[in-house]
Every structure is written in C-alpha cells, then in structure tokens.
Amino acid sequence: MNTLLLEPHNGVLHVTLNRPDSRNAMSLEMVTELRSVLADVAGDKALRAVVISGAGGHFSAGGDVKDMARAGTTGGLQALNRAFGTLLQEVEALPQVVIVVLQGAVLGGGFGLVCVSDVAIADHQAQFGLPESSLGLLPAQIAPFVVKRIGLTQARRLALTAARFDGVEALRLGLVHFVEHDSQALAERVDEVLGQVLRCAPGANARTKALVLASGEQALGPLLDQAAEWFAEAVSGEEGVEGTQAFVQKRKPRWAR
C-alpha cells in the first residue's frame, strides 16, 4: 500500500490514511487501495472492527485536486467522483464495526467517511466542513450520506454555506459520538469502544448493522418479516446458544471468531 498503513491487532484492523504532506487528501490511488482493503476485510470473519485514522495530525482534507486536473475529460471526472461514492457505500455496508478517529482537517471526502462510520470519535479542535461549493464544486457523492447522518435541515445549511466547525459542534449535530480534549483521551476512548464491540457476538453485530441500515430504506412490513427470520436463526444458532448459556452460567461468552 502506497497511501495506507495497515496494522491488524487482536481482531481489529487499524487503517491509517497516510498522505500527510497533503493532509491525507483522498487521491484515486487512496480510494482504490481502501476499496481493495475493504473487499478483503468484508469476508474476514476473524476481524471484528476497522479503525480508520489519519497520519500527521489530520484525518483527511477531502478530494485530491491534482487528481481532478489529471482526469481531464467530463467522463474521467465523472468516473473519478463516482469511485468515491462506491467507496462510501462499501464502508457503510461493511459487516464489521467501523470506527473513525478524527483530528485536524475533516473536510469533504473525509467528512463523507465520518457519515458512513458506526462510531466517530473526535478531537475537540478538529475542523469539519463541506468546502466544495466555496470552490465552485459540489459535494456530489457525499451529500446523500450527510443527509442520512445529520438530517436534511443541517445538511442543507452546511453544504450551502461551506461553514467550518469544531468537534464540539460536530457532537451537537450528531455527526460524531464522542469528543475528547487530547490524544491520550482519544486513545482511551477508542480502547473503550473496542472493548464494548468485542463483547458482542460478531455474527449478531453484522446482522444488527444490516437491519439498522435497512430500516431507512425498506418497507416496514417486509423488514420486520426479515428481522423475525434473522432473530429465529440467531436464537437457535451457535452464537445464540453460547450467549444464553453464558448468561445462565454467569460467565463471559466465548465467541467462535
């Protein structure tokens, strides 16, 4: 990997966006490498969570303007832009829990990654924003995910003003879940969240994530039918049996993965 640092540890893959000279701007190469990693991760039942952070004190300053210049034609620009949207779809659909750790610039594409994460942990001084319209551009692939994350009213305000805001405001908006005041506190919060994730059954977590995501898109009746089917399978499945036995025996469950 030329743009990423990968560190698997105890069932968790730590992914660091590693273009610090450009504040981890998301080049096509980085998008392609991330998609390749996610394709491998999706089928890896030994991995329970993915933690994404940025090198050099920044998460990501957004798309790489140099890539846009190199794309040249309208068709090339369209393909470049759509590739990032596909990445966001793949991050959102990942069966593992996705945690983002946010410092410095969290702009444009970096903002989009936050919107498809399961848990977002930010430094209070991190700088968030959708600067595209101030550059004469559109947050084209990001906008639908922003609306799902924080709602239409706030998404309109942020996209149409290119306003910048800090981690405290991101928490108020519901964009992030935790705000910390130094790097040690950030690391401790990540460890706390990972501990919580690892207590959960991996298969149950994957199904629960799929159910929650479907709730905004699927008709209620068919969704509840599907949920009932999955619930019955869980109760009689390996994880359900182990979990209920562990509860009765007053011990921690031993998950198969």
mmCIF file of C-alpha atoms in Angstrom:
data_model
loop_
_atom_site.group_PDB
_atom_site.id
_atom_site.type_symbol
_atom_site.label_atom_id
_atom_site.label_comp_id
_atom_site.label_asym_id
_atom_site.label_seq_id
_atom_site.Cartn_x
_atom_site.Cartn_y
_atom_site.Cartn_z
ATOM 1 C CA MET A 1 0.000 0.000 0.000
ATOM 2 C CA ASN A 2 1.361 3.417 -1.008
ATOM 3 C CA THR A 3 -1.248 5.567 0.731
ATOM 4 C CA LEU A 4 -2.317 3.464 3.726
ATOM 5 C CA LEU A 5 -0.728 1.971 6.818
ATOM 6 C CA LEU A 6 -2.345 -1.287 7.966
ATOM 7 C CA GLU A 7 -1.972 -2.794 11.425
ATOM 8 C CA PRO A 8 -4.065 -5.839 12.396
ATOM 9 C CA HIS A 9 -4.188 -6.473 16.147
ATOM 10 C CA ASN A 10 -6.426 -8.756 18.229
ATOM 11 C CA GLY A 11 -9.229 -8.953 15.694
ATOM 12 C CA VAL A 12 -9.086 -5.237 14.837
ATOM 13 C CA LEU A 13 -7.626 -3.695 11.679
ATOM 14 C CA HIS A 14 -6.173 -0.220 12.190
ATOM 15 C CA VAL A 15 -6.075 1.707 8.900
ATOM 16 C CA THR A 16 -4.131 4.972 8.753
ATOM 17 C CA LEU A 17 -4.637 7.320 5.810
ATOM 18 C CA ASN A 18 -1.014 8.097 5.013
ATOM 19 C CA ARG A 19 -0.535 11.126 2.780
ATOM 20 C CA PRO A 20 0.458 13.616 5.499
ATOM 21 C CA ASP A 21 2.042 16.074 3.050
ATOM 22 C CA SER A 22 -1.401 16.698 1.552
ATOM 23 C CA ARG A 23 -3.327 16.403 4.852
ATOM 24 C CA ASN A 24 -4.354 12.932 3.644
ATOM 25 C CA ALA A 25 -6.233 14.216 0.610
ATOM 26 C CA MET A 26 -8.079 11.302 -0.947
ATOM 27 C CA SER A 27 -6.434 10.548 -4.262
ATOM 28 C CA LEU A 28 -7.798 7.938 -6.653
ATOM 29 C CA GLU A 29 -4.919 5.721 -5.548
ATOM 30 C CA MET A 30 -6.007 6.010 -1.910
ATOM 31 C CA VAL A 31 -9.643 5.313 -2.820
ATOM 32 C CA THR A 32 -8.578 2.265 -4.851
ATOM 33 C CA GLU A 33 -6.379 0.962 -2.036
ATOM 34 C CA LEU A 34 -9.112 1.473 0.542
ATOM 35 C CA ARG A 35 -11.605 -0.397 -1.626
ATOM 36 C CA SER A 36 -9.146 -3.262 -2.025
ATOM 37 C CA VAL A 37 -8.626 -3.477 1.736
ATOM 38 C CA LEU A 38 -12.370 -3.394 2.403
ATOM 39 C CA ALA A 39 -13.002 -6.161 -0.121
ATOM 40 C CA ASP A 40 -10.601 -8.379 1.842
ATOM 41 C CA VAL A 41 -11.981 -7.299 5.215
ATOM 42 C CA ALA A 42 -15.627 -7.943 4.334
ATOM 43 C CA GLY A 43 -15.065 -11.684 4.108
ATOM 44 C CA ASP A 44 -12.641 -11.982 7.023
ATOM 45 C CA LYS A 45 -14.642 -13.434 9.902
ATOM 46 C CA ALA A 46 -11.665 -13.120 12.251
ATOM 47 C CA LEU A 47 -11.806 -9.301 12.035
ATOM 48 C CA ARG A 48 -14.287 -7.631 14.369
ATOM 49 C CA ALA A 49 -13.689 -3.926 13.764
ATOM 50 C CA VAL A 50 -11.899 -1.459 11.494
ATOM 51 C CA VAL A 51 -10.426 1.731 12.978
ATOM 52 C CA ILE A 52 -9.644 4.493 10.469
ATOM 53 C CA SER A 53 -7.441 7.463 11.372
ATOM 54 C CA GLY A 54 -5.086 9.863 9.596
ATOM 55 C CA ALA A 55 -1.341 10.437 9.737
ATOM 56 C CA GLY A 56 0.290 13.764 10.556
ATOM 57 C CA GLY A 57 -2.422 15.185 12.797
ATOM 58 C CA HIS A 58 -5.160 15.276 10.160
ATOM 59 C CA PHE A 59 -7.928 12.848 9.192
ATOM 60 C CA SER A 60 -8.493 13.963 5.597
ATOM 61 C CA ALA A 61 -8.772 17.308 3.837
ATOM 62 C CA GLY A 62 -11.018 15.857 1.129
ATOM 63 C CA GLY A 63 -10.502 15.061 -2.527
ATOM 64 C CA ASP A 64 -7.175 15.475 -4.322
ATOM 65 C CA VAL A 65 -7.393 18.467 -6.682
ATOM 66 C CA LYS A 66 -4.410 17.147 -8.672
ATOM 67 C CA ASP A 67 -6.380 14.015 -9.493
ATOM 68 C CA MET A 68 -9.219 16.172 -10.789
ATOM 69 C CA ALA A 69 -6.822 18.020 -13.077
ATOM 70 C CA ARG A 70 -5.380 14.741 -14.359
ATOM 71 C CA ALA A 71 -8.844 13.280 -15.026
ATOM 72 C CA GLY A 72 -9.279 15.853 -17.804
ATOM 73 C CA THR A 73 -12.479 14.926 -19.610
ATOM 74 C CA THR A 74 -16.002 15.111 -18.240
ATOM 75 C CA GLY A 75 -16.206 11.334 -18.424
ATOM 76 C CA GLY A 76 -12.984 10.953 -16.488
ATOM 77 C CA LEU A 77 -14.161 13.352 -13.789
ATOM 78 C CA GLN A 78 -17.486 11.556 -13.526
ATOM 79 C CA ALA A 79 -15.759 8.180 -13.074
ATOM 80 C CA LEU A 80 -13.365 9.649 -10.510
ATOM 81 C CA ASN A 81 -16.217 11.140 -8.496
ATOM 82 C CA ARG A 82 -18.369 8.013 -8.658
ATOM 83 C CA ALA A 83 -15.493 5.820 -7.446
ATOM 84 C CA PHE A 84 -15.546 7.727 -4.171
ATOM 85 C CA GLY A 85 -19.295 7.227 -3.829
ATOM 86 C CA THR A 86 -18.765 3.490 -4.283
ATOM 87 C CA LEU A 87 -16.155 3.582 -1.524
ATOM 88 C CA LEU A 88 -18.666 5.234 0.818
ATOM 89 C CA GLN A 89 -21.249 2.568 0.000
ATOM 90 C CA GLU A 90 -18.729 -0.179 0.710
ATOM 91 C CA VAL A 91 -17.630 1.335 4.026
ATOM 92 C CA GLU A 92 -21.239 1.694 5.137
ATOM 93 C CA ALA A 93 -22.096 -1.900 4.197
ATOM 94 C CA LEU A 94 -19.026 -3.455 5.843
ATOM 95 C CA PRO A 95 -20.197 -6.171 8.287
ATOM 96 C CA GLN A 96 -17.536 -5.188 10.814
ATOM 97 C CA VAL A 97 -17.874 -2.170 13.102
ATOM 98 C CA VAL A 98 -16.195 0.894 11.549
ATOM 99 C CA ILE A 99 -14.696 3.419 13.973
ATOM 100 C CA VAL A 100 -13.171 6.721 12.825
ATOM 101 C CA VAL A 101 -10.720 8.752 14.910
ATOM 102 C CA LEU A 102 -10.793 12.398 13.881
ATOM 103 C CA GLN A 103 -8.124 15.069 14.281
ATOM 104 C CA GLY A 104 -7.225 18.183 12.303
ATOM 105 C CA ALA A 105 -8.923 18.535 8.925
ATOM 106 C CA VAL A 106 -12.121 16.514 8.414
ATOM 107 C CA LEU A 107 -13.305 18.035 5.159
ATOM 108 C CA GLY A 108 -15.129 16.959 2.003
ATOM 109 C CA GLY A 109 -14.349 13.301 1.436
ATOM 110 C CA GLY A 110 -13.091 12.952 4.995
ATOM 111 C CA PHE A 111 -16.440 14.307 6.189
ATOM 112 C CA GLY A 112 -18.112 11.711 3.982
ATOM 113 C CA LEU A 113 -16.196 8.874 5.634
ATOM 114 C CA VAL A 114 -17.420 10.072 9.035
ATOM 115 C CA CYS A 115 -21.006 9.856 7.784
ATOM 116 C CA VAL A 116 -20.679 6.147 6.926
ATOM 117 C CA SER A 117 -18.895 5.148 10.141
ATOM 118 C CA ASP A 118 -20.561 3.306 13.019
ATOM 119 C CA VAL A 119 -18.727 5.175 15.776
ATOM 120 C CA ALA A 120 -16.977 8.550 15.381
ATOM 121 C CA ILE A 121 -14.527 9.881 17.980
ATOM 122 C CA ALA A 122 -13.208 13.424 17.514
ATOM 123 C CA ASP A 123 -10.680 15.797 18.983
ATOM 124 C CA HIS A 124 -12.432 18.943 20.183
ATOM 125 C CA GLN A 125 -10.295 21.082 17.874
ATOM 126 C CA ALA A 126 -10.853 19.005 14.726
ATOM 127 C CA GLN A 127 -12.135 21.139 11.852
ATOM 128 C CA PHE A 128 -15.164 19.843 9.965
ATOM 129 C CA GLY A 129 -16.763 21.213 6.827
ATOM 130 C CA LEU A 130 -18.096 20.733 3.306
ATOM 131 C CA PRO A 131 -15.993 23.270 1.368
ATOM 132 C CA GLU A 132 -16.987 22.128 -2.126
ATOM 133 C CA SER A 133 -19.395 24.930 -3.040
ATOM 134 C CA SER A 134 -16.850 27.567 -1.956
ATOM 135 C CA LEU A 135 -14.561 26.082 -4.645
ATOM 136 C CA GLY A 136 -17.262 26.074 -7.289
ATOM 137 C CA LEU A 137 -17.776 22.322 -6.870
ATOM 138 C CA LEU A 138 -20.454 20.000 -5.431
ATOM 139 C CA PRO A 139 -20.348 17.510 -2.544
ATOM 140 C CA ALA A 140 -21.826 15.173 -5.131
ATOM 141 C CA GLN A 141 -21.213 11.721 -3.667
ATOM 142 C CA ILE A 142 -21.164 12.870 -0.049
ATOM 143 C CA ALA A 143 -24.481 14.716 0.175
ATOM 144 C CA PRO A 144 -26.849 11.716 0.494
ATOM 145 C CA PHE A 145 -24.773 10.263 3.328
ATOM 146 C CA VAL A 146 -24.641 13.624 5.127
ATOM 147 C CA VAL A 147 -28.443 13.852 4.978
ATOM 148 C CA LYS A 148 -28.780 10.356 6.444
ATOM 149 C CA ARG A 149 -26.316 11.187 9.200
ATOM 150 C CA ILE A 150 -27.490 14.573 10.448
ATOM 151 C CA GLY A 151 -30.783 15.255 8.666
ATOM 152 C CA LEU A 152 -31.867 17.389 5.736
ATOM 153 C CA THR A 153 -32.044 20.751 7.531
ATOM 154 C CA GLN A 154 -28.493 20.731 8.865
ATOM 155 C CA ALA A 155 -27.117 19.138 5.696
ATOM 156 C CA ARG A 156 -28.557 21.978 3.636
ATOM 157 C CA ARG A 157 -27.043 24.594 5.908
ATOM 158 C CA LEU A 158 -23.572 23.053 5.911
ATOM 159 C CA ALA A 159 -23.477 22.257 2.186
ATOM 160 C CA LEU A 160 -24.761 25.689 1.122
ATOM 161 C CA THR A 161 -22.551 27.786 3.394
ATOM 162 C CA ALA A 162 -19.310 25.748 3.457
ATOM 163 C CA ALA A 163 -19.246 26.586 7.179
ATOM 164 C CA ARG A 164 -16.395 25.233 9.300
ATOM 165 C CA PHE A 165 -16.999 23.924 12.803
ATOM 166 C CA ASP A 166 -15.172 22.077 15.552
ATOM 167 C CA GLY A 167 -15.594 18.755 17.321
ATOM 168 C CA VAL A 168 -17.913 20.193 19.967
ATOM 169 C CA GLU A 169 -20.349 21.361 17.279
ATOM 170 C CA ALA A 170 -19.974 18.027 15.458
ATOM 171 C CA LEU A 171 -21.149 16.306 18.639
ATOM 172 C CA ARG A 172 -24.133 18.647 18.938
ATOM 173 C CA LEU A 173 -25.110 17.919 15.347
ATOM 174 C CA GLY A 174 -24.949 14.165 15.890
ATOM 175 C CA LEU A 175 -22.129 13.798 13.371
ATOM 176 C CA VAL A 176 -19.794 12.288 15.985
ATOM 177 C CA HIS A 177 -20.444 10.332 19.165
ATOM 178 C CA PHE A 178 -17.549 11.353 21.420
ATOM 179 C CA VAL A 179 -15.331 14.428 21.741
ATOM 180 C CA GLU A 180 -12.031 14.313 23.618
ATOM 181 C CA HIS A 181 -9.538 17.027 24.567
ATOM 182 C CA ASP A 182 -6.166 15.329 23.985
ATOM 183 C CA SER A 183 -4.582 12.410 22.150
ATOM 184 C CA GLN A 184 -4.411 10.216 25.246
ATOM 185 C CA ALA A 185 -8.129 10.643 25.865
ATOM 186 C CA LEU A 186 -8.792 9.806 22.202
ATOM 187 C CA ALA A 187 -6.782 6.591 22.504
ATOM 188 C CA GLU A 188 -8.536 5.648 25.737
ATOM 189 C CA ARG A 189 -11.938 6.220 24.155
ATOM 190 C CA VAL A 190 -11.009 4.036 21.180
ATOM 191 C CA ASP A 191 -9.946 1.261 23.551
ATOM 192 C CA GLU A 192 -13.201 1.613 25.493
ATOM 193 C CA VAL A 193 -15.346 1.380 22.360
ATOM 194 C CA LEU A 194 -13.355 -1.571 21.022
ATOM 195 C CA GLY A 195 -13.825 -3.355 24.340
ATOM 196 C CA GLN A 196 -17.569 -2.875 24.004
ATOM 197 C CA VAL A 197 -17.563 -4.116 20.404
ATOM 198 C CA LEU A 198 -15.558 -7.219 21.275
ATOM 199 C CA ARG A 199 -18.086 -8.174 23.963
ATOM 200 C CA CYS A 200 -20.743 -8.515 21.246
ATOM 201 C CA ALA A 201 -21.204 -11.586 19.073
ATOM 202 C CA PRO A 202 -19.673 -10.889 15.643
ATOM 203 C CA GLY A 203 -22.425 -12.532 13.608
ATOM 204 C CA ALA A 204 -25.138 -10.821 15.644
ATOM 205 C CA ASN A 205 -23.386 -7.482 15.200
ATOM 206 C CA ALA A 206 -23.179 -7.935 11.422
ATOM 207 C CA ARG A 207 -26.877 -8.816 11.160
ATOM 208 C CA THR A 208 -27.839 -5.981 13.512
ATOM 209 C CA LYS A 209 -25.896 -3.476 11.416
ATOM 210 C CA ALA A 210 -27.604 -4.687 8.240
ATOM 211 C CA LEU A 211 -31.011 -4.437 9.936
ATOM 212 C CA VAL A 212 -30.410 -0.896 11.193
ATOM 213 C CA LEU A 213 -29.179 0.282 7.786
ATOM 214 C CA ALA A 214 -32.175 -1.287 6.031
ATOM 215 C CA SER A 215 -34.608 0.471 8.360
ATOM 216 C CA GLY A 216 -34.300 3.733 6.448
ATOM 217 C CA GLU A 217 -34.781 2.182 3.019
ATOM 218 C CA GLN A 218 -37.033 -0.892 3.228
ATOM 219 C CA ALA A 219 -40.799 -1.033 3.774
ATOM 220 C CA LEU A 220 -41.618 -1.777 7.408
ATOM 221 C CA GLY A 221 -43.640 -4.975 6.946
ATOM 222 C CA PRO A 222 -41.055 -6.860 4.853
ATOM 223 C CA LEU A 223 -38.271 -5.528 7.076
ATOM 224 C CA LEU A 224 -39.948 -6.886 10.223
ATOM 225 C CA ASP A 225 -40.538 -10.221 8.477
ATOM 226 C CA GLN A 226 -36.829 -10.379 7.648
ATOM 227 C CA ALA A 227 -35.910 -9.363 11.199
ATOM 228 C CA ALA A 228 -38.095 -12.145 12.642
ATOM 229 C CA GLU A 229 -36.374 -14.688 10.408
ATOM 230 C CA TRP A 230 -32.929 -13.478 11.438
ATOM 231 C CA PHE A 231 -33.947 -13.464 15.115
ATOM 232 C CA ALA A 232 -35.119 -17.084 14.955
ATOM 233 C CA GLU A 233 -31.875 -18.093 13.262
ATOM 234 C CA ALA A 234 -29.877 -16.254 15.939
ATOM 235 C CA VAL A 235 -31.681 -17.874 18.874
ATOM 236 C CA SER A 236 -31.024 -21.378 17.585
ATOM 237 C CA GLY A 237 -27.610 -20.600 16.129
ATOM 238 C CA GLU A 238 -24.153 -21.091 17.638
ATOM 239 C CA GLU A 239 -23.870 -17.556 18.984
ATOM 240 C CA GLY A 240 -27.355 -17.524 20.480
ATOM 241 C CA VAL A 241 -26.800 -20.828 22.257
ATOM 242 C CA GLU A 242 -23.417 -19.737 23.598
ATOM 243 C CA GLY A 243 -24.707 -16.319 24.661
ATOM 244 C CA THR A 244 -27.695 -17.624 26.579
ATOM 245 C CA GLN A 245 -25.661 -20.385 28.217
ATOM 246 C CA ALA A 246 -23.032 -17.853 29.289
ATOM 247 C CA PHE A 247 -25.768 -15.648 30.783
ATOM 248 C CA VAL A 248 -27.243 -18.544 32.780
ATOM 249 C CA GLN A 249 -23.795 -19.699 33.908
ATOM 250 C CA LYS A 250 -22.775 -16.121 34.816
ATOM 251 C CA ARG A 251 -19.659 -16.114 32.663
ATOM 252 C CA LYS A 252 -18.393 -14.232 29.627
ATOM 253 C CA PRO A 253 -19.440 -15.769 26.298
ATOM 254 C CA ARG A 254 -16.772 -17.361 24.164
ATOM 255 C CA TRP A 255 -17.457 -16.329 20.593
ATOM 256 C CA ALA A 256 -16.215 -18.622 17.836
ATOM 257 C CA ARG A 257 -14.314 -15.882 15.954
#
